[in-house]
């Protein structure tokens, strides 16, 4: 075990003396040392309960004969960071989380790890660390928030952002806006729809790295505490059997994750995080595979923002396991893969039942016959761009319209609120990519403003940045190559015609090659000046979105 190099033998007496300084006994040092990576803080609603989750994990570890030792990971609240400079740091923290966890584990020699994440970049960052470190690891998240209730209807954070657009358009009163503000986020937990955090926590179950219910048991439920205790106990089994993340997160498991992503209607951000996790595993992730899987995988869940159901509803319907069981019935996933239970996925889901066929539809009665995410390609995005097809109105699946071009999110928001966006427009927001932003900001504010103003069935948005999992409508992100790298999006002009055909995975700028060549000679690439600190380093090192925005330079 790893601890043998740290606390065993006469030569490690100095190390043991420091353990004594921490209050650990000789008996505790003789047991497996389990690192508990907890991202508890007092600024992220999804993390405010993680101290309780961590205590439950520690109890579980101790019950099973291990010594729990907790250390922190950082986490950004994307909702609070949205719409200002803070969002430049959100995606960038994913790599900080992976790197700092690696440093802590390698410095201190843990025998096993329990990861306690919850929100957007925290989950993939810790999955990346688990893949990189490859010591026995299990995940237990903080769980989703309960849905809010406004005027008798279930609501969530996406409803709040859309309410801002509705208020600006004069569709609701200031009193209505305040009502939303005070009611849409009623509890701790990751925001209640199938946004990025809940997408990744559900996919952690699919990847085999979390126990049943990891993605769906609501944060306030006592069963979430029980789950944490079971995770703490189970890590000792993984240490004993030497079952490691790379035994679990195989190429087959990643394909299962893509398939489940399609069925669940997950956030487009999964198309950044799954490639990054694959990279740490040494597995090639091909965006073309996404469309191939999508073609034969039905979208059977329509959670917010795509539909009127929420994570609590998915949990009551049978959770992720019930979705996987439906997929297994039709040979859409490989259930022979190993999981943190020490059993195969097939064994795990054997007795799962779909308890609500309106929340989890059957293969024969899907919301759509194809998956929730589509990767589009064409001259505007030769390396691909991503759209949450499940949240696009039928009227916008095929759309052609004139471009309205903005150099930043702020410019676009000002134009939307200034009434400059009209039906039929294709809004282009550029210089918001991984390197060009830098940080590839989520842009929930412009998409929500358009939806709140009632234009989501008439206006498309395209960006080299990204959109929140809470976004709905024809919002197409991750355009690669990005503008700062000389991608064609840098040379689009107001009035250019852009054609979008989501069913046929196509996006095209209807401008001649000759005209594009002229523009490349006269339109300079705009790079951010005076970058400092972490963003300066991040901008210089980050890859394009189609590669997962990984640090690779």
XYZ file of C-alpha atoms in Angstrom:
553
model
C 0.000 0.000 0.000
C 1.018 3.612 -0.554
C 1.159 4.320 3.176
C 4.023 1.810 3.499
C 6.275 4.405 1.854
C 5.134 7.123 4.225
C 4.525 5.777 7.731
C 6.023 2.273 7.993
C 9.583 1.439 9.073
C 12.165 3.109 11.323
C 13.186 5.540 8.566
C 9.653 6.989 8.532
C 9.676 7.864 12.210
C 9.841 11.617 11.333
C 6.711 11.218 9.216
C 4.919 9.433 12.034
C 5.888 12.204 14.423
C 3.956 14.631 12.222
C 0.964 12.299 12.232
C 1.162 12.364 16.022
C 1.149 16.163 15.781
C -2.184 15.784 13.995
C -3.524 13.592 16.778
C -3.404 10.288 14.909
C -2.700 7.193 16.965
C -0.356 4.327 16.200
C -3.434 2.178 15.549
C -4.799 4.631 12.993
C -1.469 4.722 11.172
C -1.549 0.951 10.808
C -4.822 1.065 8.879
C -5.260 2.028 5.198
C -5.036 5.802 4.854
C -8.016 7.101 2.888
C -7.841 10.603 1.452
C -11.187 12.385 1.406
C -11.139 15.151 -1.186
C -13.920 17.517 -0.145
C -14.867 20.716 -1.950
C -16.937 22.150 0.902
C -17.165 25.932 0.961
C -19.583 28.662 1.970
C -20.100 30.348 -1.422
C -21.396 27.512 -3.649
C -24.951 26.305 -2.826
C -24.079 22.869 -4.161
C -21.205 22.622 -1.702
C -22.609 24.078 1.489
C -23.699 20.596 2.654
C -20.471 18.813 1.785
C -19.135 19.103 5.331
C -21.959 16.769 6.370
C -21.273 14.455 3.440
C -17.597 14.352 4.408
C -18.397 13.511 8.018
C -20.623 10.667 6.830
C -17.851 9.391 4.561
C -15.386 9.515 7.456
C -17.766 7.459 9.574
C -18.080 4.919 6.772
C -14.315 4.679 6.302
C -13.756 4.194 10.031
C -16.558 1.600 10.236
C -14.847 -0.427 7.499
C -11.420 -0.284 9.144
C -9.711 2.646 7.457
C -8.313 5.974 8.616
C -10.064 8.934 6.934
C -7.987 12.057 6.248
C -9.727 15.020 4.638
C -8.237 17.738 2.454
C -9.932 20.373 0.257
C -10.583 21.046 -3.395
C -11.778 24.386 -4.750
C -15.054 24.980 -6.560
C -16.631 27.900 -8.425
C -20.380 28.538 -8.511
C -21.095 29.038 -12.200
C -24.371 30.791 -11.431
C -22.682 33.426 -9.264
C -19.768 33.712 -11.716
C -22.127 34.124 -14.694
C -22.097 37.269 -16.804
C -18.892 38.907 -15.553
C -15.128 38.337 -15.436
C -15.576 35.556 -12.870
C -16.832 33.183 -15.537
C -13.428 33.311 -17.224
C -12.149 31.345 -14.237
C -14.777 28.606 -14.095
C -13.539 26.148 -16.733
C -9.965 27.069 -15.869
C -10.468 25.720 -12.337
C -11.040 22.222 -13.682
C -7.309 21.830 -14.263
C -6.398 23.514 -10.990
C -8.593 20.974 -9.204
C -6.991 18.028 -11.002
C -3.453 19.338 -10.496
C -3.847 20.267 -6.831
C -5.454 16.917 -6.026
C -2.594 15.119 -7.755
C -0.106 17.150 -5.724
C -1.808 16.408 -2.405
C -2.149 12.680 -3.076
C 1.390 12.174 -4.346
C 2.852 14.198 -1.490
C 1.061 12.256 1.243
C 0.759 8.693 0.006
C -2.910 7.756 0.410
C -4.027 4.175 -0.165
C -7.450 5.154 -1.518
C -9.559 8.220 -2.226
C -13.133 9.304 -1.748
C -13.946 12.274 -3.967
C -16.715 14.609 -2.753
C -17.531 17.072 -5.550
C -20.800 18.543 -6.702
C -20.758 21.465 -9.112
C -19.751 22.028 -12.675
C -15.944 21.850 -13.022
C -15.369 20.202 -9.677
C -16.756 16.828 -10.816
C -14.736 16.477 -14.052
C -11.647 17.941 -12.376
C -11.715 15.203 -9.764
C -12.518 12.535 -12.371
C -9.449 13.719 -14.288
C -7.380 13.458 -11.100
C -8.712 9.960 -10.412
C -7.782 8.842 -13.929
C -4.329 10.388 -13.629
C -3.501 9.022 -10.153
C -5.055 5.579 -10.695
C -5.344 4.495 -7.083
C -8.599 3.015 -5.694
C -11.189 5.818 -5.791
C -14.919 6.271 -5.311
C -17.130 9.332 -5.816
C -20.044 10.604 -3.761
C -21.500 13.961 -4.754
C -23.447 16.471 -2.683
C -26.612 15.864 -4.708
C -29.062 18.057 -6.628
C -31.109 20.944 -5.271
C -34.841 20.538 -4.910
C -36.913 22.350 -7.533
C -38.370 25.706 -6.583
C -42.065 26.525 -6.768
C -43.223 29.800 -8.293
C -46.916 30.469 -8.909
C -47.748 26.800 -8.545
C -45.140 25.513 -11.003
C -41.785 23.837 -10.448
C -38.928 26.142 -11.375
C -35.137 26.227 -11.373
C -32.180 28.550 -11.935
C -32.735 28.644 -15.704
C -36.234 29.982 -15.001
C -34.611 32.748 -12.961
C -32.311 33.852 -15.763
C -35.189 33.748 -18.240
C -37.285 35.822 -15.841
C -34.686 38.598 -16.162
C -35.256 38.644 -19.936
C -39.016 38.570 -19.440
C -38.804 41.490 -17.013
C -36.649 43.472 -19.439
C -39.217 42.795 -22.172
C -42.028 44.017 -19.906
C -43.647 40.590 -19.722
C -43.477 40.302 -15.928
C -43.446 42.826 -13.097
C -40.683 43.637 -10.632
C -42.775 41.879 -8.000
C -42.846 38.751 -10.200
C -39.072 38.943 -10.627
C -38.589 39.121 -6.856
C -40.911 36.145 -6.429
C -38.688 34.113 -8.767
C -35.551 35.354 -7.014
C -36.727 34.172 -3.616
C -38.206 30.805 -4.651
C -36.328 29.166 -7.527
C -33.401 27.897 -5.413
C -35.029 26.543 -2.229
C -32.308 24.272 -0.834
C -28.654 23.349 -0.891
C -27.457 21.245 -3.825
C -26.454 21.536 -7.465
C -29.140 23.447 -9.413
C -32.184 21.259 -9.959
C -32.274 20.699 -13.741
C -30.115 18.539 -16.008
C -27.418 21.187 -16.042
C -23.678 20.530 -16.096
C -23.217 19.541 -12.440
C -26.074 17.043 -12.441
C -25.071 15.796 -15.886
C -21.565 14.991 -14.678
C -22.760 13.462 -11.408
C -25.125 11.205 -13.359
C -22.355 10.310 -15.808
C -20.117 9.453 -12.842
C -22.635 6.701 -12.063
C -22.581 5.603 -15.695
C -18.778 5.550 -15.753
C -18.948 3.201 -12.776
C -17.230 5.572 -10.357
C -20.206 6.293 -8.063
C -22.802 4.221 -6.235
C -26.481 4.064 -7.180
C -28.142 7.424 -6.572
C -24.935 9.458 -6.757
C -26.393 11.662 -9.486
C -30.010 11.943 -8.401
C -30.650 11.659 -4.636
C -31.541 15.240 -3.615
C -29.017 17.027 -1.433
C -31.364 17.567 1.549
C -32.433 13.903 1.747
C -31.097 11.777 4.594
C -30.510 8.985 2.080
C -27.716 11.158 0.688
C -25.955 10.832 4.072
C -26.487 7.074 3.979
C -25.012 6.991 0.473
C -21.934 8.822 1.748
C -21.453 6.281 4.548
C -21.721 3.429 2.054
C -19.144 5.121 -0.196
C -16.812 5.426 2.794
C -17.213 1.729 3.526
C -16.854 0.694 -0.109
C -13.503 2.400 -0.638
C -11.951 -0.144 1.736
C -13.252 -2.934 -0.499
C -11.705 -1.256 -3.529
C -8.372 -0.931 -1.699
C -8.528 -4.568 -0.607
C -9.303 -5.790 -4.133
C -7.002 -3.210 -5.754
C -9.721 -2.037 -8.154
C -8.517 1.210 -9.722
C -10.112 3.942 -11.863
C -8.493 2.673 -15.060
C -10.011 -0.751 -14.417
C -13.398 0.974 -14.378
C -13.178 3.960 -16.754
C -12.410 1.974 -19.886
C -13.157 2.847 -23.503
C -16.399 0.867 -23.204
C -17.373 2.844 -20.089
C -16.751 6.118 -21.910
C -18.987 4.997 -24.777
C -21.623 4.104 -22.204
C -21.301 7.637 -20.841
C -21.844 9.162 -24.289
C -24.871 6.906 -24.817
C -26.397 7.753 -21.440
C -25.656 11.419 -22.121
C -27.800 11.171 -25.248
C -30.618 9.410 -23.429
C -30.614 11.788 -20.444
C -30.264 15.005 -22.470
C -27.172 16.170 -20.602
C -25.374 19.500 -20.792
C -23.224 20.309 -23.825
C -20.382 20.824 -21.336
C -20.087 17.043 -21.132
C -18.541 17.336 -24.594
C -15.675 19.250 -22.983
C -15.340 17.074 -19.902
C -15.571 13.568 -21.350
C -12.736 14.274 -23.840
C -10.618 15.710 -21.001
C -11.216 12.616 -18.850
C -10.449 10.380 -21.846
C -7.209 12.276 -22.357
C -6.124 11.490 -18.784
C -6.961 7.832 -19.404
C -4.946 7.752 -22.617
C -8.094 6.985 -24.628
C -8.835 8.774 -27.897
C -12.141 10.649 -27.842
C -13.604 11.182 -31.303
C -16.372 13.776 -31.603
C -17.581 11.906 -34.693
C -18.444 9.022 -32.348
C -20.938 11.291 -30.590
C -23.115 11.597 -33.681
C -22.796 7.903 -34.495
C -24.042 7.014 -31.010
C -26.715 9.710 -31.175
C -28.172 8.256 -34.369
C -29.304 5.078 -32.614
C -29.832 6.365 -29.059
C -33.230 7.886 -28.262
C -33.584 10.865 -25.953
C -35.841 9.454 -23.231
C -35.538 12.146 -20.540
C -36.571 15.793 -20.868
C -35.492 17.407 -17.634
C -35.230 21.175 -17.218
C -34.319 23.183 -19.218
C -35.633 20.915 -21.996
C -38.824 19.949 -20.184
C -40.910 20.350 -17.029
C -39.280 17.631 -14.890
C -36.376 17.918 -12.455
C -33.689 15.821 -10.793
C -35.978 14.907 -7.924
C -38.427 13.481 -10.493
C -35.692 11.419 -12.145
C -34.707 10.100 -8.726
C -38.281 9.043 -7.939
C -38.612 7.404 -11.365
C -35.692 5.070 -10.686
C -32.680 7.268 -11.306
C -29.754 6.664 -13.616
C -29.958 2.887 -13.155
C -33.493 2.822 -14.563
C -32.249 4.761 -17.623
C -29.347 2.323 -18.036
C -31.728 -0.629 -17.750
C -33.819 0.751 -20.611
C -30.676 1.163 -22.708
C -29.458 -2.340 -21.841
C -32.757 -3.870 -23.011
C -31.933 -2.688 -26.511
C -28.197 -3.501 -26.459
C -27.205 0.159 -26.525
C -24.622 -0.077 -23.736
C -21.948 -2.550 -22.630
C -22.962 -3.651 -19.139
C -20.052 -6.046 -18.705
C -17.918 -3.144 -17.453
C -16.569 -3.109 -13.878
C -17.806 -0.538 -11.332
C -16.903 0.684 -7.836
C -19.392 -1.798 -6.369
C -16.926 -4.523 -7.328
C -19.634 -5.854 -9.642
C -20.429 -5.298 -13.295
C -22.915 -2.714 -14.467
C -25.194 -5.571 -15.509
C -25.259 -6.877 -11.938
C -25.838 -3.380 -10.549
C -28.890 -2.599 -12.670
C -30.398 -6.110 -12.782
C -33.374 -5.242 -10.571
C -33.878 -1.615 -11.630
C -37.385 -0.575 -12.612
C -38.720 2.471 -14.408
C -41.352 3.824 -12.027
C -42.556 6.717 -14.192
C -42.639 6.422 -17.972
C -43.366 10.115 -18.368
C -40.062 11.027 -16.700
C -38.071 8.146 -18.207
C -39.727 7.203 -21.458
C -39.307 3.840 -23.113
C -37.213 3.109 -26.178
C -40.449 2.751 -28.148
C -41.867 6.090 -26.969
C -38.948 8.546 -26.783
C -39.043 12.315 -26.798
C -36.889 12.057 -29.930
C -35.461 9.068 -31.766
C -31.984 10.577 -31.674
C -29.809 11.667 -28.776
C -29.842 14.901 -26.799
C -26.579 16.339 -28.160
C -25.392 16.885 -31.727
C -21.971 17.805 -33.100
C -22.218 20.019 -36.172
C -19.501 20.499 -38.764
C -19.008 22.727 -41.796
C -16.802 25.568 -42.975
C -17.729 27.637 -39.903
C -16.651 24.813 -37.575
C -14.488 22.295 -39.450
C -13.414 20.680 -36.162
C -16.937 20.718 -34.777
C -19.355 22.636 -32.585
C -21.965 21.378 -30.134
C -25.680 21.931 -29.551
C -28.097 20.490 -26.972
C -30.521 19.225 -29.581
C -32.975 18.026 -26.930
C -33.567 21.623 -25.813
C -34.027 23.107 -29.318
C -37.522 23.999 -30.504
C -38.600 21.959 -33.517
C -38.886 25.158 -35.560
C -35.162 25.873 -35.077
C -33.679 22.495 -35.954
C -33.148 23.855 -39.465
C -32.567 27.580 -39.737
C -30.991 30.051 -42.139
C -30.591 33.694 -41.251
C -28.385 36.797 -41.246
C -25.525 37.102 -38.783
C -25.382 39.699 -36.031
C -21.770 39.654 -34.853
C -20.475 40.592 -31.380
C -16.935 40.522 -30.047
C -17.923 39.584 -26.495
C -20.800 38.457 -24.304
C -21.204 41.995 -22.946
C -21.664 43.449 -26.444
C -24.291 40.830 -27.211
C -26.262 41.391 -24.001
C -26.354 45.130 -24.662
C -27.705 44.458 -28.160
C -30.370 42.046 -26.913
C -31.624 44.436 -24.245
C -31.367 47.278 -26.745
C -33.868 45.550 -29.035
C -31.349 45.016 -31.826
C -31.979 41.272 -32.169
C -35.008 40.357 -34.284
C -36.695 37.191 -35.468
C -34.600 35.184 -37.910
C -31.207 36.471 -36.708
C -28.187 34.275 -36.101
C -26.281 35.865 -33.231
C -22.519 35.251 -33.362
C -20.445 35.801 -30.208
C -16.727 35.360 -30.788
C -13.423 35.737 -28.951
C -14.921 33.819 -26.027
C -13.119 30.506 -26.645
C -10.741 28.655 -24.311
C -7.704 30.730 -25.314
C -9.429 33.797 -26.716
C -11.786 34.487 -23.812
C -9.760 33.307 -22.118
C -11.600 30.676 -20.134
C -14.481 29.885 -22.515
C -17.235 31.605 -20.563
C -20.658 30.038 -20.216
C -23.189 32.438 -21.650
C -26.473 31.759 -19.921
C -27.365 35.432 -19.747
C -27.785 36.048 -23.521
C -29.540 32.733 -24.163
C -31.879 33.267 -21.216
C -32.557 36.850 -22.248
C -33.574 35.669 -25.713
C -35.739 32.883 -24.259
C -37.293 35.235 -21.713
C -38.152 37.701 -24.468
C -39.892 34.931 -26.424
C -37.335 34.700 -29.248
C -35.926 31.233 -28.557
C -38.000 29.762 -31.413
C -36.800 32.411 -33.857
C -33.154 33.248 -33.081
C -30.008 31.081 -33.098
C -26.802 31.787 -31.174
C -23.343 30.625 -32.216
C -20.144 31.043 -30.218
C -16.605 29.777 -29.787
C -17.393 30.003 -26.086
C -19.869 27.715 -24.410
C -23.360 27.675 -23.017
C -24.633 26.667 -19.619
C -26.387 23.348 -19.142
C -29.338 25.558 -18.192
C -29.475 26.969 -21.717
C -32.280 26.084 -24.109
C -32.886 27.029 -27.726
C -30.678 26.837 -30.823
C -27.532 27.698 -28.873
C -24.458 26.330 -30.628
C -21.147 26.475 -28.779
C -17.582 25.164 -28.821
C -16.985 26.386 -32.400
C -13.562 25.023 -33.341
C -11.137 26.406 -34.330
C -11.948 29.445 -32.195
C -11.604 33.030 -33.412
C -8.276 33.765 -31.725
C -6.778 30.730 -33.491
C -7.887 32.007 -36.894
C -11.103 30.023 -37.140
C -13.623 31.193 -39.723
C -15.826 32.597 -36.962
C -13.267 35.447 -36.723
C -14.167 36.551 -40.261
C -17.960 36.571 -40.126
C -19.568 39.967 -40.839
C -22.985 41.395 -40.030
C -25.515 40.291 -42.643
C -23.649 37.142 -43.729
C -26.037 34.249 -44.182
C -25.480 31.251 -41.886
C -27.234 27.929 -42.471
C -27.834 25.521 -39.590
C -29.121 21.981 -40.125
C -29.035 20.113 -36.824
C -30.622 16.838 -38.083
C -27.883 16.648 -40.724
C -25.126 17.860 -38.356
C -24.274 20.813 -40.587
C -23.342 24.469 -40.087
C -22.202 26.706 -42.924
C -21.234 30.303 -43.542
C -22.707 31.120 -46.967
C -19.751 33.215 -48.153
C -17.499 32.387 -51.105
C -13.961 31.103 -50.592
C -12.677 34.138 -52.511
C -14.409 36.562 -50.156
C -13.163 34.650 -47.112
C -9.590 34.843 -48.454
C -9.935 38.642 -48.828
C -11.226 38.993 -45.287
C -8.312 37.022 -43.895
C -5.990 39.593 -45.442
C -7.826 42.609 -44.035
C -9.431 41.526 -40.742
C -6.828 41.149 -37.970
C -7.141 38.532 -35.240
C -7.930 40.203 -31.927
C -5.973 38.935 -28.948
C -6.533 39.932 -25.345
C -3.814 42.264 -24.129
C -2.503 42.703 -20.598
C -3.505 39.279 -19.347
C -1.978 38.489 -15.969
C -1.832 35.701 -13.417
C -3.476 32.351 -13.981
C -5.500 33.442 -17.030
C -2.304 34.452 -18.835
C -0.835 30.981 -18.307
C -4.139 29.277 -19.091
C -4.588 31.171 -22.355
C -1.107 30.184 -23.492
C -1.523 26.500 -22.648
C -5.138 25.508 -23.312
C -6.228 23.425 -26.302
C -9.223 24.001 -28.553
C -12.704 22.998 -27.404
C -12.910 19.962 -29.698
C -9.962 18.501 -27.745
C -11.706 19.152 -24.430
C -9.996 22.475 -23.622
C -7.188 20.507 -21.990
C -3.866 21.919 -20.862
C -1.493 20.457 -23.438
C 1.006 23.040 -24.589
